[in-house]
PDB file of C-alpha atoms in Angstrom:
ATOM      1  CA  UNK A   1      -0.144  20.884  13.419  1.00 41.00           C
ATOM      2  CA  UNK A   2      -3.394  19.209  14.427  1.00 51.00           C
ATOM      3  CA  UNK A   3      -4.346  15.615  13.739  1.00 60.00           C
ATOM      4  CA  UNK A   4      -7.257  16.779  11.618  1.00 67.00           C
ATOM      5  CA  UNK A   5      -4.956  19.009   9.542  1.00 88.00           C
ATOM      6  CA  UNK A   6      -2.732  16.074   8.631  1.00 89.00           C
ATOM      7  CA  UNK A   7      -5.716  13.849   7.884  1.00 92.00           C
ATOM      8  CA  UNK A   8      -7.233  16.509   5.634  1.00 93.00           C
ATOM      9  CA  UNK A   9      -4.051  16.641   3.538  1.00 94.00           C
ATOM     10  CA  UNK A  10      -3.117  12.951   3.714  1.00 94.00           C
ATOM     11  CA  UNK A  11      -6.533  11.470   2.919  1.00 95.00           C
ATOM     12  CA  UNK A  12      -7.025  12.131  -0.766  1.00 95.00           C
ATOM     13  CA  UNK A  13      -9.843   9.782  -1.773  1.00 95.00           C
ATOM     14  CA  UNK A  14     -13.054   8.082  -0.651  1.00 97.00           C
ATOM     15  CA  UNK A  15     -11.089   5.545   1.346  1.00 98.00           C
ATOM     16  CA  UNK A  16     -13.617   2.746   1.790  1.00 98.00           C
ATOM     17  CA  UNK A  17     -14.614   2.725  -1.865  1.00 98.00           C
ATOM     18  CA  UNK A  18     -10.979   3.000  -2.975  1.00 98.00           C
ATOM     19  CA  UNK A  19      -9.863   0.174  -0.673  1.00 98.00           C
ATOM     20  CA  UNK A  20     -12.554  -2.097  -2.109  1.00 98.00           C
ATOM     21  CA  UNK A  21     -11.501  -1.256  -5.672  1.00 98.00           C
ATOM     22  CA  UNK A  22      -7.808  -1.793  -4.956  1.00 98.00           C
ATOM     23  CA  UNK A  23      -8.455  -5.160  -3.290  1.00 98.00           C
ATOM     24  CA  UNK A  24     -10.616  -6.278  -6.221  1.00 98.00           C
ATOM     25  CA  UNK A  25      -7.964  -5.162  -8.704  1.00 98.00           C
ATOM     26  CA  UNK A  26      -5.138  -6.835  -6.804  1.00 98.00           C
ATOM     27  CA  UNK A  27      -7.125 -10.049  -6.437  1.00 98.00           C
ATOM     28  CA  UNK A  28      -7.412 -10.215 -10.222  1.00 97.00           C
ATOM     29  CA  UNK A  29      -3.715  -9.486 -10.628  1.00 97.00           C
ATOM     30  CA  UNK A  30      -2.734 -12.098  -8.049  1.00 98.00           C
ATOM     31  CA  UNK A  31      -4.859 -14.576  -9.983  1.00 97.00           C
ATOM     32  CA  UNK A  32      -2.271 -14.354 -12.776  1.00 97.00           C
ATOM     33  CA  UNK A  33       0.483 -15.697 -10.518  1.00 97.00           C
ATOM     34  CA  UNK A  34       1.384 -19.356 -11.089  1.00 96.00           C
ATOM     35  CA  UNK A  35       4.133 -21.758 -10.087  1.00 93.00           C
ATOM     36  CA  UNK A  36       6.368 -20.392 -12.831  1.00 95.00           C
ATOM     37  CA  UNK A  37       6.131 -16.787 -11.641  1.00 97.00           C
ATOM     38  CA  UNK A  38       5.973 -17.214  -7.852  1.00 97.00           C
ATOM     39  CA  UNK A  39       9.758 -16.969  -7.500  1.00 95.00           C
ATOM     40  CA  UNK A  40      10.304 -14.368 -10.234  1.00 97.00           C
ATOM     41  CA  UNK A  41      12.108 -11.121  -9.303  1.00 95.00           C
ATOM     42  CA  UNK A  42      10.191  -7.888  -8.700  1.00 94.00           C
ATOM     43  CA  UNK A  43      11.146  -4.180  -8.748  1.00 92.00           C
ATOM     44  CA  UNK A  44      11.418  -4.421  -4.937  1.00 88.00           C
ATOM     45  CA  UNK A  45      15.020  -5.086  -3.960  1.00 79.00           C
ATOM     46  CA  UNK A  46      15.533  -8.652  -2.723  1.00 85.00           C
ATOM     47  CA  UNK A  47      11.841  -9.581  -3.101  1.00 92.00           C
ATOM     48  CA  UNK A  48      10.453 -12.308  -5.312  1.00 96.00           C
ATOM     49  CA  UNK A  49       6.787 -12.398  -6.307  1.00 97.00           C
ATOM     50  CA  UNK A  50       6.221 -14.733  -3.342  1.00 97.00           C
ATOM     51  CA  UNK A  51       7.813 -12.205  -0.970  1.00 95.00           C
ATOM     52  CA  UNK A  52       5.728  -9.418  -2.465  1.00 96.00           C
ATOM     53  CA  UNK A  53       2.493 -11.392  -2.024  1.00 97.00           C
ATOM     54  CA  UNK A  54       3.434 -12.053   1.610  1.00 96.00           C
ATOM     55  CA  UNK A  55       3.945  -8.312   2.058  1.00 95.00           C
ATOM     56  CA  UNK A  56       0.576  -7.512   0.482  1.00 96.00           C
ATOM     57  CA  UNK A  57      -1.100  -9.901   2.911  1.00 96.00           C
ATOM     58  CA  UNK A  58       0.956  -8.473   5.780  1.00 95.00           C
ATOM     59  CA  UNK A  59      -0.141  -4.896   5.053  1.00 96.00           C
ATOM     60  CA  UNK A  60      -3.740  -5.941   5.568  1.00 96.00           C
ATOM     61  CA  UNK A  61      -2.804  -8.072   8.589  1.00 96.00           C
ATOM     62  CA  UNK A  62      -0.904  -5.266  10.291  1.00 95.00           C
ATOM     63  CA  UNK A  63      -3.516  -2.586   9.753  1.00 96.00           C
ATOM     64  CA  UNK A  64      -6.346  -4.884  10.712  1.00 97.00           C
ATOM     65  CA  UNK A  65      -4.545  -5.129  14.056  1.00 95.00           C
ATOM     66  CA  UNK A  66      -4.014  -1.354  14.182  1.00 96.00           C
ATOM     67  CA  UNK A  67      -7.671  -0.728  13.353  1.00 96.00           C
ATOM     68  CA  UNK A  68      -8.704  -3.205  16.058  1.00 94.00           C
ATOM     69  CA  UNK A  69      -6.415  -1.412  18.523  1.00 93.00           C
ATOM     70  CA  UNK A  70      -4.292  -4.455  19.196  1.00 89.00           C
ATOM     71  CA  UNK A  71      -1.700  -3.951  21.925  1.00 79.00           C
ATOM     72  CA  UNK A  72       0.890  -5.667  19.725  1.00 80.00           C
ATOM     73  CA  UNK A  73       0.286  -5.283  15.978  1.00 80.00           C
ATOM     74  CA  UNK A  74       2.897  -7.075  13.836  1.00 81.00           C
ATOM     75  CA  UNK A  75       5.760  -4.768  12.921  1.00 76.00           C
ATOM     76  CA  UNK A  76       7.785  -6.973  10.594  1.00 77.00           C
ATOM     77  CA  UNK A  77       6.622  -8.734   7.474  1.00 79.00           C
ATOM     78  CA  UNK A  78       4.887 -12.048   7.990  1.00 84.00           C
ATOM     79  CA  UNK A  79       5.715 -15.131   5.949  1.00 90.00           C
ATOM     80  CA  UNK A  80       2.689 -17.060   4.711  1.00 92.00           C
ATOM     81  CA  UNK A  81       2.922 -20.606   3.333  1.00 92.00           C
ATOM     82  CA  UNK A  82       0.118 -19.700   0.924  1.00 96.00           C
ATOM     83  CA  UNK A  83       0.293 -15.919   0.427  1.00 96.00           C
ATOM     84  CA  UNK A  84      -2.584 -15.967  -2.094  1.00 97.00           C
ATOM     85  CA  UNK A  85      -4.957 -17.377   0.507  1.00 97.00           C
ATOM     86  CA  UNK A  86      -3.475 -15.112   3.189  1.00 97.00           C
ATOM     87  CA  UNK A  87      -4.080 -12.028   1.060  1.00 98.00           C
ATOM     88  CA  UNK A  88      -7.729 -12.975   0.571  1.00 98.00           C
ATOM     89  CA  UNK A  89      -8.225 -13.673   4.279  1.00 97.00           C
ATOM     90  CA  UNK A  90      -6.496 -10.563   5.598  1.00 97.00           C
ATOM     91  CA  UNK A  91      -7.973  -8.177   3.045  1.00 98.00           C
ATOM     92  CA  UNK A  92     -11.424  -9.416   4.070  1.00 98.00           C
ATOM     93  CA  UNK A  93     -10.610  -8.895   7.753  1.00 97.00           C
ATOM     94  CA  UNK A  94      -9.204  -5.442   7.014  1.00 98.00           C
ATOM     95  CA  UNK A  95     -12.361  -4.501   5.137  1.00 98.00           C
ATOM     96  CA  UNK A  96     -14.507  -5.534   8.102  1.00 98.00           C
ATOM     97  CA  UNK A  97     -12.345  -3.521  10.504  1.00 98.00           C
ATOM     98  CA  UNK A  98     -12.364  -0.448   8.271  1.00 98.00           C
ATOM     99  CA  UNK A  99     -16.151  -0.573   7.830  1.00 97.00           C
ATOM    100  CA  UNK A 100     -16.807  -0.702  11.580  1.00 97.00           C
ATOM    101  CA  UNK A 101     -19.169   2.023  12.748  1.00 96.00           C
ATOM    102  CA  UNK A 102     -17.426   5.406  13.215  1.00 97.00           C
ATOM    103  CA  UNK A 103     -13.996   3.883  12.581  1.00 97.00           C
ATOM    104  CA  UNK A 104     -13.007   6.475   9.975  1.00 97.00           C
ATOM    105  CA  UNK A 105     -13.501   9.375  12.386  1.00 96.00           C
ATOM    106  CA  UNK A 106     -12.257   7.731  15.575  1.00 96.00           C
ATOM    107  CA  UNK A 107      -8.756   8.798  16.604  1.00 95.00           C
ATOM    108  CA  UNK A 108      -6.550   5.780  17.322  1.00 94.00           C
ATOM    109  CA  UNK A 109      -2.820   5.060  17.798  1.00 92.00           C
ATOM    110  CA  UNK A 110      -1.064   4.441  14.484  1.00 91.00           C
ATOM    111  CA  UNK A 111       2.606   3.898  13.573  1.00 87.00           C
ATOM    112  CA  UNK A 112       2.848   7.649  12.858  1.00 84.00           C
ATOM    113  CA  UNK A 113       0.968   8.935  15.893  1.00 88.00           C
ATOM    114  CA  UNK A 114      -2.673   9.271  16.826  1.00 93.00           C
ATOM    115  CA  UNK A 115      -4.936   9.893  13.837  1.00 94.00           C
ATOM    116  CA  UNK A 116      -8.472   9.174  12.704  1.00 96.00           C
ATOM    117  CA  UNK A 117      -9.084   5.772  11.181  1.00 97.00           C
ATOM    118  CA  UNK A 118      -9.356   7.188   7.676  1.00 97.00           C
ATOM    119  CA  UNK A 119      -5.588   7.799   7.803  1.00 96.00           C
ATOM    120  CA  UNK A 120      -5.023   4.073   8.371  1.00 97.00           C
ATOM    121  CA  UNK A 121      -7.155   3.119   5.372  1.00 98.00           C
ATOM    122  CA  UNK A 122      -5.453   5.702   3.158  1.00 97.00           C
ATOM    123  CA  UNK A 123      -2.047   4.317   4.105  1.00 96.00           C
ATOM    124  CA  UNK A 124      -3.140   0.790   3.182  1.00 97.00           C
ATOM    125  CA  UNK A 125      -4.388   2.089  -0.178  1.00 98.00           C
ATOM    126  CA  UNK A 126      -1.076   3.865  -0.740  1.00 97.00           C
ATOM    127  CA  UNK A 127       0.918   0.710  -0.029  1.00 95.00           C
ATOM    128  CA  UNK A 128      -1.268  -1.559  -2.126  1.00 97.00           C
ATOM    129  CA  UNK A 129      -1.277   0.825  -5.101  1.00 97.00           C
ATOM    130  CA  UNK A 130       2.518   1.071  -5.041  1.00 95.00           C
ATOM    131  CA  UNK A 131       2.883  -2.690  -4.953  1.00 95.00           C
ATOM    132  CA  UNK A 132       0.236  -3.230  -7.631  1.00 97.00           C
ATOM    133  CA  UNK A 133       2.700  -1.643 -10.062  1.00 96.00           C
ATOM    134  CA  UNK A 134       5.489  -3.835  -8.693  1.00 95.00           C
ATOM    135  CA  UNK A 135       3.450  -6.999  -9.197  1.00 97.00           C
ATOM    136  CA  UNK A 136       2.234  -6.016 -12.666  1.00 97.00           C
ATOM    137  CA  UNK A 137       5.821  -5.271 -13.682  1.00 96.00           C
ATOM    138  CA  UNK A 138       7.047  -8.612 -12.339  1.00 96.00           C
ATOM    139  CA  UNK A 139       4.306 -10.440 -14.253  1.00 97.00           C
ATOM    140  CA  UNK A 140       4.838  -8.456 -17.463  1.00 95.00           C
ATOM    141  CA  UNK A 141       1.231  -7.232 -17.637  1.00 96.00           C
ATOM    142  CA  UNK A 142      -0.403  -3.809 -17.975  1.00 95.00           C
ATOM    143  CA  UNK A 143       0.988  -1.455 -15.314  1.00 94.00           C
ATOM    144  CA  UNK A 144      -1.849   1.082 -15.610  1.00 95.00           C
ATOM    145  CA  UNK A 145      -4.048   0.071 -12.692  1.00 97.00           C
ATOM    146  CA  UNK A 146      -6.836   2.259 -11.264  1.00 98.00           C
ATOM    147  CA  UNK A 147      -5.070   5.417 -12.489  1.00 97.00           C
ATOM    148  CA  UNK A 148      -7.406   7.803 -10.629  1.00 98.00           C
ATOM    149  CA  UNK A 149      -6.603   6.099  -7.329  1.00 98.00           C
ATOM    150  CA  UNK A 150      -2.904   5.950  -8.242  1.00 98.00           C
ATOM    151  CA  UNK A 151      -2.943   9.723  -8.758  1.00 97.00           C
ATOM    152  CA  UNK A 152      -4.553  10.280  -5.370  1.00 98.00           C
ATOM    153  CA  UNK A 153      -2.121   7.856  -3.714  1.00 98.00           C
ATOM    154  CA  UNK A 154       0.817   9.813  -5.126  1.00 97.00           C
ATOM    155  CA  UNK A 155      -0.568  13.020  -3.618  1.00 97.00           C
ATOM    156  CA  UNK A 156      -0.926  11.249  -0.287  1.00 97.00           C
ATOM    157  CA  UNK A 157       2.592   9.765  -0.386  1.00 94.00           C
ATOM    158  CA  UNK A 158       3.943  13.241  -1.129  1.00 94.00           C
ATOM    159  CA  UNK A 159       2.194  14.621   1.963  1.00 93.00           C
ATOM    160  CA  UNK A 160       3.519  11.746   4.087  1.00 88.00           C
ATOM    161  CA  UNK A 161       7.128  12.247   3.016  1.00 85.00           C
ATOM    162  CA  UNK A 162       6.933  15.992   3.593  1.00 85.00           C
ATOM    163  CA  UNK A 163       5.376  15.411   7.024  1.00 81.00           C
ATOM    164  CA  UNK A 164       8.246  13.076   7.946  1.00 70.00           C
ATOM    165  CA  UNK A 165      10.806  15.642   6.830  1.00 70.00           C
ATOM    166  CA  UNK A 166      11.705  13.808   3.608  1.00 70.00           C
ATOM    167  CA  UNK A 167      13.765  11.123   5.377  1.00 67.00           C
ATOM    168  CA  UNK A 168      16.794   9.556   3.667  1.00 65.00           C
ATOM    169  CA  UNK A 169      16.011   6.740   1.278  1.00 64.00           C
ATOM    170  CA  UNK A 170      17.848   3.554   0.450  1.00 61.00           C
ATOM    171  CA  UNK A 171      17.415   0.564  -1.843  1.00 60.00           C
ATOM    172  CA  UNK A 172      16.456  -1.478   1.228  1.00 54.00           C
ATOM    173  CA  UNK A 173      13.236   0.520   1.610  1.00 60.00           C
ATOM    174  CA  UNK A 174      12.323   3.133  -0.977  1.00 68.00           C
ATOM    175  CA  UNK A 175      15.070   4.423  -3.208  1.00 74.00           C
ATOM    176  CA  UNK A 176      15.573   7.930  -4.570  1.00 79.00           C
ATOM    177  CA  UNK A 177      12.899   9.140  -7.010  1.00 82.00           C
ATOM    178  CA  UNK A 178      13.414   8.481 -10.715  1.00 89.00           C
ATOM    179  CA  UNK A 179      12.799  11.048 -13.450  1.00 92.00           C
ATOM    180  CA  UNK A 180       9.554  10.390 -15.273  1.00 93.00           C
ATOM    181  CA  UNK A 181       7.908  11.812 -18.388  1.00 92.00           C
ATOM    182  CA  UNK A 182       5.250  14.454 -17.889  1.00 92.00           C
ATOM    183  CA  UNK A 183       2.750  12.371 -19.844  1.00 94.00           C
ATOM    184  CA  UNK A 184       3.521   9.129 -17.988  1.00 95.00           C
ATOM    185  CA  UNK A 185       0.654   7.265 -16.356  1.00 96.00           C
ATOM    186  CA  UNK A 186      -0.210   8.060 -12.715  1.00 97.00           C
ATOM    187  CA  UNK A 187       1.010   4.552 -11.873  1.00 96.00           C
ATOM    188  CA  UNK A 188       4.404   5.199 -13.437  1.00 96.00           C
ATOM    189  CA  UNK A 189       4.662   8.542 -11.637  1.00 97.00           C
ATOM    190  CA  UNK A 190       3.810   6.857  -8.328  1.00 96.00           C
ATOM    191  CA  UNK A 191       6.409   4.152  -8.959  1.00 95.00           C
ATOM    192  CA  UNK A 192       9.040   6.745  -9.866  1.00 95.00           C
ATOM    193  CA  UNK A 193       8.354   8.790  -6.730  1.00 93.00           C
ATOM    194  CA  UNK A 194       8.868   5.679  -4.648  1.00 92.00           C
ATOM    195  CA  UNK A 195      12.214   4.858  -6.228  1.00 89.00           C
ATOM    196  CA  UNK A 196      11.212   2.462  -8.991  1.00 90.00           C
ATOM    197  CA  UNK A 197      12.526   2.825 -12.519  1.00 89.00           C
ATOM    198  CA  UNK A 198       9.364   3.592 -14.503  1.00 89.00           C
ATOM    199  CA  UNK A 199      11.022   2.428 -17.733  1.00 82.00           C
ATOM    200  CA  UNK A 200      13.116  -0.652 -16.832  1.00 67.00           C
TER     201      UNK A 200
END
């Protein structure tokens, strides 16, 4: 299978526009977090809201480094004293890296092999869309977030899992898929595919 073949199947949206929309949406959602909710549980096993916000910042930190072709991008989640500020800073840096001239079509090393930059941006979108549902659920607010992008992210996650041979899942990472109603929102279907209970 060629790199371009995987990218064609994995990249399911206009990645730069989608990344901007997801960051804007998440920034609004993060704005709802306060001292009373920072340590609340989330659908992610063993993660509080604070842990989840650190992970959201880390996703942008890690793939900023990947996009910049760092020799040593961070491979484990970073802890930020102020994850709200860290998310804003790293999402801005990620945006700059992703918008660099010819980045989307330039083949670079990624955690899953050498692929064009658009694969990196799509992966970040996939991660952030999954965790948008987690954060909304933890905060008790509307879980339907950018449903068109959620639908495209689900298609992309499905391609990724098939490409990796549908590896075993566990509660420590992504649990087994949950059944979900046919008429459920794209966000709920994405959450269910990634091992979240869409109707907790």
